[in-house]
PDB file of C-alpha atoms and ligand atoms in Angstrom:
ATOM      1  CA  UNK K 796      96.370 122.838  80.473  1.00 82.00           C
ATOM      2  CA  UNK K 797      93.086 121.946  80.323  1.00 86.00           C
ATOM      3  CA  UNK K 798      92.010 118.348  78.834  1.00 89.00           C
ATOM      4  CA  UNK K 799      90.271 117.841  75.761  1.00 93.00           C
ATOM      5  CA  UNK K 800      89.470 114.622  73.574  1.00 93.00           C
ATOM      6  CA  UNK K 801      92.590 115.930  70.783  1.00 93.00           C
ATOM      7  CA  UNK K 802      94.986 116.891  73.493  1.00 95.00           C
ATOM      8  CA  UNK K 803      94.215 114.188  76.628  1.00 95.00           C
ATOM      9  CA  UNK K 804      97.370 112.106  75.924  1.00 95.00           C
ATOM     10  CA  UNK K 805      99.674 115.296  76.243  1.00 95.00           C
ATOM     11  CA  UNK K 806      97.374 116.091  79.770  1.00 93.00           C
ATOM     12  CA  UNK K 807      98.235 112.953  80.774  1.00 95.00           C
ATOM     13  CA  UNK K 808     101.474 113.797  80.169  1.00 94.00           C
ATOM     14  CA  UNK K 809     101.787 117.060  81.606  1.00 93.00           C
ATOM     15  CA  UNK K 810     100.523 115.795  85.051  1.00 92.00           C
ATOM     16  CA  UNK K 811     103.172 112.744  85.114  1.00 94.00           C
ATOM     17  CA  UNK K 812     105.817 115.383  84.362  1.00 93.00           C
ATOM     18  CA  UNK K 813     104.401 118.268  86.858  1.00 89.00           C
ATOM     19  CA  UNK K 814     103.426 115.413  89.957  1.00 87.00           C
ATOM     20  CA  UNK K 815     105.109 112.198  89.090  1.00 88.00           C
ATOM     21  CA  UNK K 816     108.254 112.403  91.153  1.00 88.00           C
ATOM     22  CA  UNK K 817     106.178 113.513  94.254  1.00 85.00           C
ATOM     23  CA  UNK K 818     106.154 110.762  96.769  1.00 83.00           C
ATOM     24  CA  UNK K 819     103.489 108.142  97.074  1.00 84.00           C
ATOM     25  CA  UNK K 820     102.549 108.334 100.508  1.00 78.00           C
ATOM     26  CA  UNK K 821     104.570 106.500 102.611  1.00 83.00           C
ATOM     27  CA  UNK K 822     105.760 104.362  99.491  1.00 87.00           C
ATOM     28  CA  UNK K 823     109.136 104.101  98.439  1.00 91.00           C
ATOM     29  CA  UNK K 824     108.387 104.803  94.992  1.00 95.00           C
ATOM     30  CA  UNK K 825     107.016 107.901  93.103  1.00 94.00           C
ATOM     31  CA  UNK K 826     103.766 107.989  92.223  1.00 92.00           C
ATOM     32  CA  UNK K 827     104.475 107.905  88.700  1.00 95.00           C
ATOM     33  CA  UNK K 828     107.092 104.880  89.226  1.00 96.00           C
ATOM     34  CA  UNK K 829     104.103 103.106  91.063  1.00 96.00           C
ATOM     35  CA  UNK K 830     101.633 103.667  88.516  1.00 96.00           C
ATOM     36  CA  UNK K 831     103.820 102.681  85.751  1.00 98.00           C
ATOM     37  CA  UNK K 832     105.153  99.283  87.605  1.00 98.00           C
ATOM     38  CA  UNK K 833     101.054  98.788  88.186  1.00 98.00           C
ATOM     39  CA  UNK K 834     100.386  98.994  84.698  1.00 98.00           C
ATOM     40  CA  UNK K 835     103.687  96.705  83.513  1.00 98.00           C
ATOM     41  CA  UNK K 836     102.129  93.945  86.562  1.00 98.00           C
ATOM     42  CA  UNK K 837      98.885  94.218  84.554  1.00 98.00           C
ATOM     43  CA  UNK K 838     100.288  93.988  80.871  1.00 98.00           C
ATOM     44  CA  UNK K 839     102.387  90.895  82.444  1.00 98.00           C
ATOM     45  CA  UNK K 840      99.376  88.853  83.183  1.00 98.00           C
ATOM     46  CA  UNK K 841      97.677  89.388  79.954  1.00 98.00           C
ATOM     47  CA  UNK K 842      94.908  91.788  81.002  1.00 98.00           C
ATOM     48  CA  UNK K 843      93.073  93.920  78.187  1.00 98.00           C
ATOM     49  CA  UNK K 844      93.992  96.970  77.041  1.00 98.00           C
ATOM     50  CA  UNK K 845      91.456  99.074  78.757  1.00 98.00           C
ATOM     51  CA  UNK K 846      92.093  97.340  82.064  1.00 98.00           C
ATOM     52  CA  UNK K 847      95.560  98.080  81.286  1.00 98.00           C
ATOM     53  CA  UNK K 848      95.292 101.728  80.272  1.00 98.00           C
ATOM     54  CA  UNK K 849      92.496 101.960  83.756  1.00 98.00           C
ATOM     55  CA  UNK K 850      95.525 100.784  85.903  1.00 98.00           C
ATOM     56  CA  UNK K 851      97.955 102.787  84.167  1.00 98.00           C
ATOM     57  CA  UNK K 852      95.933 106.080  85.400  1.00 96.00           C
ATOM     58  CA  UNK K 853      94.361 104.475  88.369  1.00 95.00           C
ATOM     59  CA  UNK K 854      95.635 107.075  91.108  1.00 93.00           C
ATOM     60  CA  UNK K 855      95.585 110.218  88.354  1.00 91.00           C
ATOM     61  CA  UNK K 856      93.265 111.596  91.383  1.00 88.00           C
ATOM     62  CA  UNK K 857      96.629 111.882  93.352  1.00 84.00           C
ATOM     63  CA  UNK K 858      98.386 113.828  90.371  1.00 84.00           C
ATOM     64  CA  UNK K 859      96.461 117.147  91.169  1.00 68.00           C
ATOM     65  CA  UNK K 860      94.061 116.685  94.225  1.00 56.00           C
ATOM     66  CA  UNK K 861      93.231 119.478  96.446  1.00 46.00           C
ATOM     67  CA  UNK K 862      94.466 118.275  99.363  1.00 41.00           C
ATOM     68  CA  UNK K 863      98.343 117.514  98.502  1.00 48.00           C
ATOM     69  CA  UNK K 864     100.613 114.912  99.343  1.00 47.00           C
ATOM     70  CA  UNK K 865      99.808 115.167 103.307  1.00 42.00           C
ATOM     71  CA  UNK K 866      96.480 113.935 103.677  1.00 44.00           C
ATOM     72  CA  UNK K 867      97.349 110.418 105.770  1.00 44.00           C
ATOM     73  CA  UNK K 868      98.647 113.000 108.306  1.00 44.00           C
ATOM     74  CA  UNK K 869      95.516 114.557 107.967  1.00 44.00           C
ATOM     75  CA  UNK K 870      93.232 111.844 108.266  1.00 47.00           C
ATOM     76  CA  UNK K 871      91.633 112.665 105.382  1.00 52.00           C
ATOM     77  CA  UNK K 872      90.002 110.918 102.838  1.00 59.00           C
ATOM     78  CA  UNK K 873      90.993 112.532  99.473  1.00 59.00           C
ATOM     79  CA  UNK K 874      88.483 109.972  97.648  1.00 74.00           C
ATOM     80  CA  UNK K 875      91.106 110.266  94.685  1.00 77.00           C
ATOM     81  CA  UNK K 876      89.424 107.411  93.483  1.00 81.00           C
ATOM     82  CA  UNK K 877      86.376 109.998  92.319  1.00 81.00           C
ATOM     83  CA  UNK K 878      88.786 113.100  91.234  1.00 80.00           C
ATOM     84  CA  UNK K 879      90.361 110.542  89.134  1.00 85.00           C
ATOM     85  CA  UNK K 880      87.363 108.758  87.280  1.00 88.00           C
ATOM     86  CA  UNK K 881      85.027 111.818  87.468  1.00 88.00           C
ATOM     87  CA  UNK K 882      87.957 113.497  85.210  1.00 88.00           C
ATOM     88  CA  UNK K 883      88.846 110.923  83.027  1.00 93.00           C
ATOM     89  CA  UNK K 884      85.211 110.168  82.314  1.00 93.00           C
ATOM     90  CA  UNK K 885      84.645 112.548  79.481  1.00 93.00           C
ATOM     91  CA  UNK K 886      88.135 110.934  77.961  1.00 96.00           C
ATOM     92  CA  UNK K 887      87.518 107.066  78.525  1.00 97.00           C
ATOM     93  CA  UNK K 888      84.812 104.431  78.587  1.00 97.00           C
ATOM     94  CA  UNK K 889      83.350 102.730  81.747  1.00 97.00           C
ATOM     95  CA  UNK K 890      85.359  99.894  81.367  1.00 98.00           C
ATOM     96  CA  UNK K 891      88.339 102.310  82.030  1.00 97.00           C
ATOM     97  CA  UNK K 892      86.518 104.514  84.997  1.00 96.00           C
ATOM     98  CA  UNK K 893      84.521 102.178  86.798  1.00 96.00           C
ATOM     99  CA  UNK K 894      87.353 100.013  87.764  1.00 97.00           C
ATOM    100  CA  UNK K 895      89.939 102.945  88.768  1.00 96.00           C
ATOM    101  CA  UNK K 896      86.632 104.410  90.657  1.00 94.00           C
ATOM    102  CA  UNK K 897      86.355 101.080  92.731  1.00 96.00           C
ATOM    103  CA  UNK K 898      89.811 100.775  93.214  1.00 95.00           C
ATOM    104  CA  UNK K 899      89.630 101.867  96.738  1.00 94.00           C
ATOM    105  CA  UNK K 900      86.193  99.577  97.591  1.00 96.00           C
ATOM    106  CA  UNK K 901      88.179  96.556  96.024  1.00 98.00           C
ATOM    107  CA  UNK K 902      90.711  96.926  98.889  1.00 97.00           C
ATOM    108  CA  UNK K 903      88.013  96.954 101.385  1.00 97.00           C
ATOM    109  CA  UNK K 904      86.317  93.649  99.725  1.00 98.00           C
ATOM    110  CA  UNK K 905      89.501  92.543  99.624  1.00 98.00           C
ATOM    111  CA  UNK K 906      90.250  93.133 103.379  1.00 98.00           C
ATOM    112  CA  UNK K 907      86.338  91.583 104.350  1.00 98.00           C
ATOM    113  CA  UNK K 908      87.223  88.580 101.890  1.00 97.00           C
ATOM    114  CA  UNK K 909      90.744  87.888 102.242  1.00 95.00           C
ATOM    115  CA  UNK K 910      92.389  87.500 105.823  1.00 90.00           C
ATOM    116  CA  UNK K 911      95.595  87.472 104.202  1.00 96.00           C
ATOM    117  CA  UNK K 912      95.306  89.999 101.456  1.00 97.00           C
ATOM    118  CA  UNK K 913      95.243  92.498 104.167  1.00 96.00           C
ATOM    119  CA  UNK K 914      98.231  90.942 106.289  1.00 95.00           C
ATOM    120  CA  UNK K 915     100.248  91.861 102.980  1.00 95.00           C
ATOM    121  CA  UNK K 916      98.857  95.535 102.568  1.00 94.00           C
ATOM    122  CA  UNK K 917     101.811  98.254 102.987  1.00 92.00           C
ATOM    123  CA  UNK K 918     102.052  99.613 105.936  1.00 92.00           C
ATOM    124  CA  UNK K 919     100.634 103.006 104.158  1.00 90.00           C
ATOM    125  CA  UNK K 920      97.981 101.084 102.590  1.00 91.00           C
ATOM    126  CA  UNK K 921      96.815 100.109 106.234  1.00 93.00           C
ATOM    127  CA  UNK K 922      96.494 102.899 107.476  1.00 91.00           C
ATOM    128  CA  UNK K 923      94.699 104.785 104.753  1.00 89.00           C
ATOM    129  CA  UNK K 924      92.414 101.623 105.274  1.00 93.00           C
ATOM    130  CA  UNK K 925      90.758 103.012 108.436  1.00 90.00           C
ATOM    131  CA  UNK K 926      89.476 106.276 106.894  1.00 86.00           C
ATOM    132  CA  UNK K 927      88.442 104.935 103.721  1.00 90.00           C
ATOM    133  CA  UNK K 928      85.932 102.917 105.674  1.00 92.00           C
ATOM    134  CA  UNK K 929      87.993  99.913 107.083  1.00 95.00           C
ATOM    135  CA  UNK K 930      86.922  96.699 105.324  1.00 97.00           C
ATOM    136  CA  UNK K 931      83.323  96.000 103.923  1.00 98.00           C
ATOM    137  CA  UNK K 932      80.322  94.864 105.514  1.00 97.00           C
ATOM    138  CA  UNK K 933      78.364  92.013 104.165  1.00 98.00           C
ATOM    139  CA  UNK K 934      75.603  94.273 103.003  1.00 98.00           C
ATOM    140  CA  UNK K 935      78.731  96.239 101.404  1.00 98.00           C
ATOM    141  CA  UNK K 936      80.333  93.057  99.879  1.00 98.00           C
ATOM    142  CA  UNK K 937      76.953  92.771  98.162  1.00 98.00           C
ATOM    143  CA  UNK K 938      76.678  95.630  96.934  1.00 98.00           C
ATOM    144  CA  UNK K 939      80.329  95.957  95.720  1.00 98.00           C
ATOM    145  CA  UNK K 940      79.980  92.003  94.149  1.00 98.00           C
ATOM    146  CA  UNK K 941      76.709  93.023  91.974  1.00 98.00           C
ATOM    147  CA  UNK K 942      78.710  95.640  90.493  1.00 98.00           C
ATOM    148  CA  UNK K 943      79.235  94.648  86.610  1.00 98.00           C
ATOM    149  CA  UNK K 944      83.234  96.250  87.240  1.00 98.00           C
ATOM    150  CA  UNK K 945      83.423  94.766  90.761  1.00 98.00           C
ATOM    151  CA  UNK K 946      86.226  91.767  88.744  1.00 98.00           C
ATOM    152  CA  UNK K 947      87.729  94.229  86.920  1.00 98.00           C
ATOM    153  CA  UNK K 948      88.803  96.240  90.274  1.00 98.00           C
ATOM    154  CA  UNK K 949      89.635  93.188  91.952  1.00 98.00           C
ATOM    155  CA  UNK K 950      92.181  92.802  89.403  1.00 98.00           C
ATOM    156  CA  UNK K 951      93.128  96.468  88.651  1.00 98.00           C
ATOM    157  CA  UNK K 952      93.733  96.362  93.415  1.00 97.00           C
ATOM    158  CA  UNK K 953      96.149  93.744  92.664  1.00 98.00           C
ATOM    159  CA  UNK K 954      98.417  95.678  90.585  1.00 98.00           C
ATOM    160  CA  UNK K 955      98.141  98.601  92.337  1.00 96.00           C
ATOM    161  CA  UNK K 956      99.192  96.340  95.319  1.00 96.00           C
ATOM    162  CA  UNK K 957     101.842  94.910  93.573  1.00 96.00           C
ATOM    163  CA  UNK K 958     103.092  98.592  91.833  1.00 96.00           C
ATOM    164  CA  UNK K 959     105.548  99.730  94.942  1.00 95.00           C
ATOM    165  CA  UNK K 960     109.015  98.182  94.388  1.00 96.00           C
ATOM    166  CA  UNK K 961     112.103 100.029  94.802  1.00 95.00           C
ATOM    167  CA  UNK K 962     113.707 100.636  92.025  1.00 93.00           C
ATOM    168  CA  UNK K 963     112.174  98.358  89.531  1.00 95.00           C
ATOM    169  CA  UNK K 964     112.981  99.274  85.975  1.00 90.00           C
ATOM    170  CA  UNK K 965     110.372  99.356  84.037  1.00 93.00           C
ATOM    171  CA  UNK K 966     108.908 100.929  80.782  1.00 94.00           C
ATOM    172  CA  UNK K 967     107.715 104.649  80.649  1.00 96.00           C
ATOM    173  CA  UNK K 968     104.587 106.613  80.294  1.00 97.00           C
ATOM    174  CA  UNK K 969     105.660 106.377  76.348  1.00 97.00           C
ATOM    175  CA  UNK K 970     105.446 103.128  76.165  1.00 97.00           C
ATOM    176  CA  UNK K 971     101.515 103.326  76.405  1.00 98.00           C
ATOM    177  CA  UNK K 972     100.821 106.097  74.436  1.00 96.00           C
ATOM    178  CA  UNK K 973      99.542 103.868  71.363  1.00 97.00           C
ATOM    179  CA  UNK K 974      97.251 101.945  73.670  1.00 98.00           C
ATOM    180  CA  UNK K 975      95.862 105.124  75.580  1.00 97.00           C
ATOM    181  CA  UNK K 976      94.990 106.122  72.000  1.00 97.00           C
ATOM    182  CA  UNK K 977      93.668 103.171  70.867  1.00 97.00           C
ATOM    183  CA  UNK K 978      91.278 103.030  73.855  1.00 98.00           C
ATOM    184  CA  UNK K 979      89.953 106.677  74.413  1.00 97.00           C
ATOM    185  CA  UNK K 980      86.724 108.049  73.347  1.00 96.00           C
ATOM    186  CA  UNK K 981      86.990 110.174  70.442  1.00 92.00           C
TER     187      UNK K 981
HETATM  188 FE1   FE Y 645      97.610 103.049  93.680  1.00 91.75          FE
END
């Protein structure tokens, strides 16, 4: 299927239903389970909708990357981060991309910022950590802190953190198709 601005929430769709049970790496929830429990974390707290929706489809990089679901065994960066925002770009605004594309950065601020923040990273998460980079440098934490989204992916990394518990029940994909429509571009 390929997306278009009339048919994106049925993409979105179709790649939960084709790659959402796969398993997340490591995780012991599927990859659709984690994004949905990442997305219910940032509803909880009261976030906006487009930070919501961002979190929501924050790892859609991971639904149908080239690489598969091997790459930590690979020692590969799959830079999902980019396959995800780069296709959801022509879909959503900034305030939806940006964040899901420094989703990945924010855990290395995070890590450069926050002695304990990575103490409490998943084992998975720490080890994806050293090929992504390992945590910033201060010339990096500049960068990354001037960025207008830099907050918003600070935020977004704590749900995504927070969006790997066993068998949490939470509400489906459905239960966000008014807001995805509310938010994307038309
Ligand atoms: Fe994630």
């Amino acid at each position: 299927m390929t997306p278009t601005r009339n048919n994106v929430l049925e993409y979105i769709h179709s790649l939960f239903d084709e790659y959402g049970a796969d398993a997340y790496f490591g995780e012991e929830v599927t990859i659709a389970e984690h994004m949905l429990q990442a997305a219910h974390f940032a509803k909880k707290s009261g976030a906006e909708e487009t930070l919501i929706v961002a979190t929501l489809l924050h790892d859609v990089g991971h639904l149908n990357n080239e690489f598969g679901d091997n790459y930590i065994d690979q020692r590969v960066d799959n830079l999902h981060e980019n396959a995800g925002s780069i296709m959801l770009s022509s879909f959503f605004s900034d305030a939806i991309t940006k964040p899901i594309r420094l989703h990945v950065a924010a855990k290395k601020y995070l890590c450069a910022t926050t002695p304990a923040y990575y103490e409490n990273l998943s084992d998975a998460s720490k080890r994806t950590l050293k090929f992504q980079g390992g945590a910033m440098n201060e010339a990096e934490k500049r960068e990354f802190e001037s960025n207008k989204y830099s907050e918003a992916a600070v935020k977004l990394r704590h749900w995504d953190d927070a969006g790997k518990v066993p068998g949490l029940r939470i509400a489906g994909l459905e239960h966000y198709h008014a807001m995805i429509d509310r938010v994307r571009i038309r």
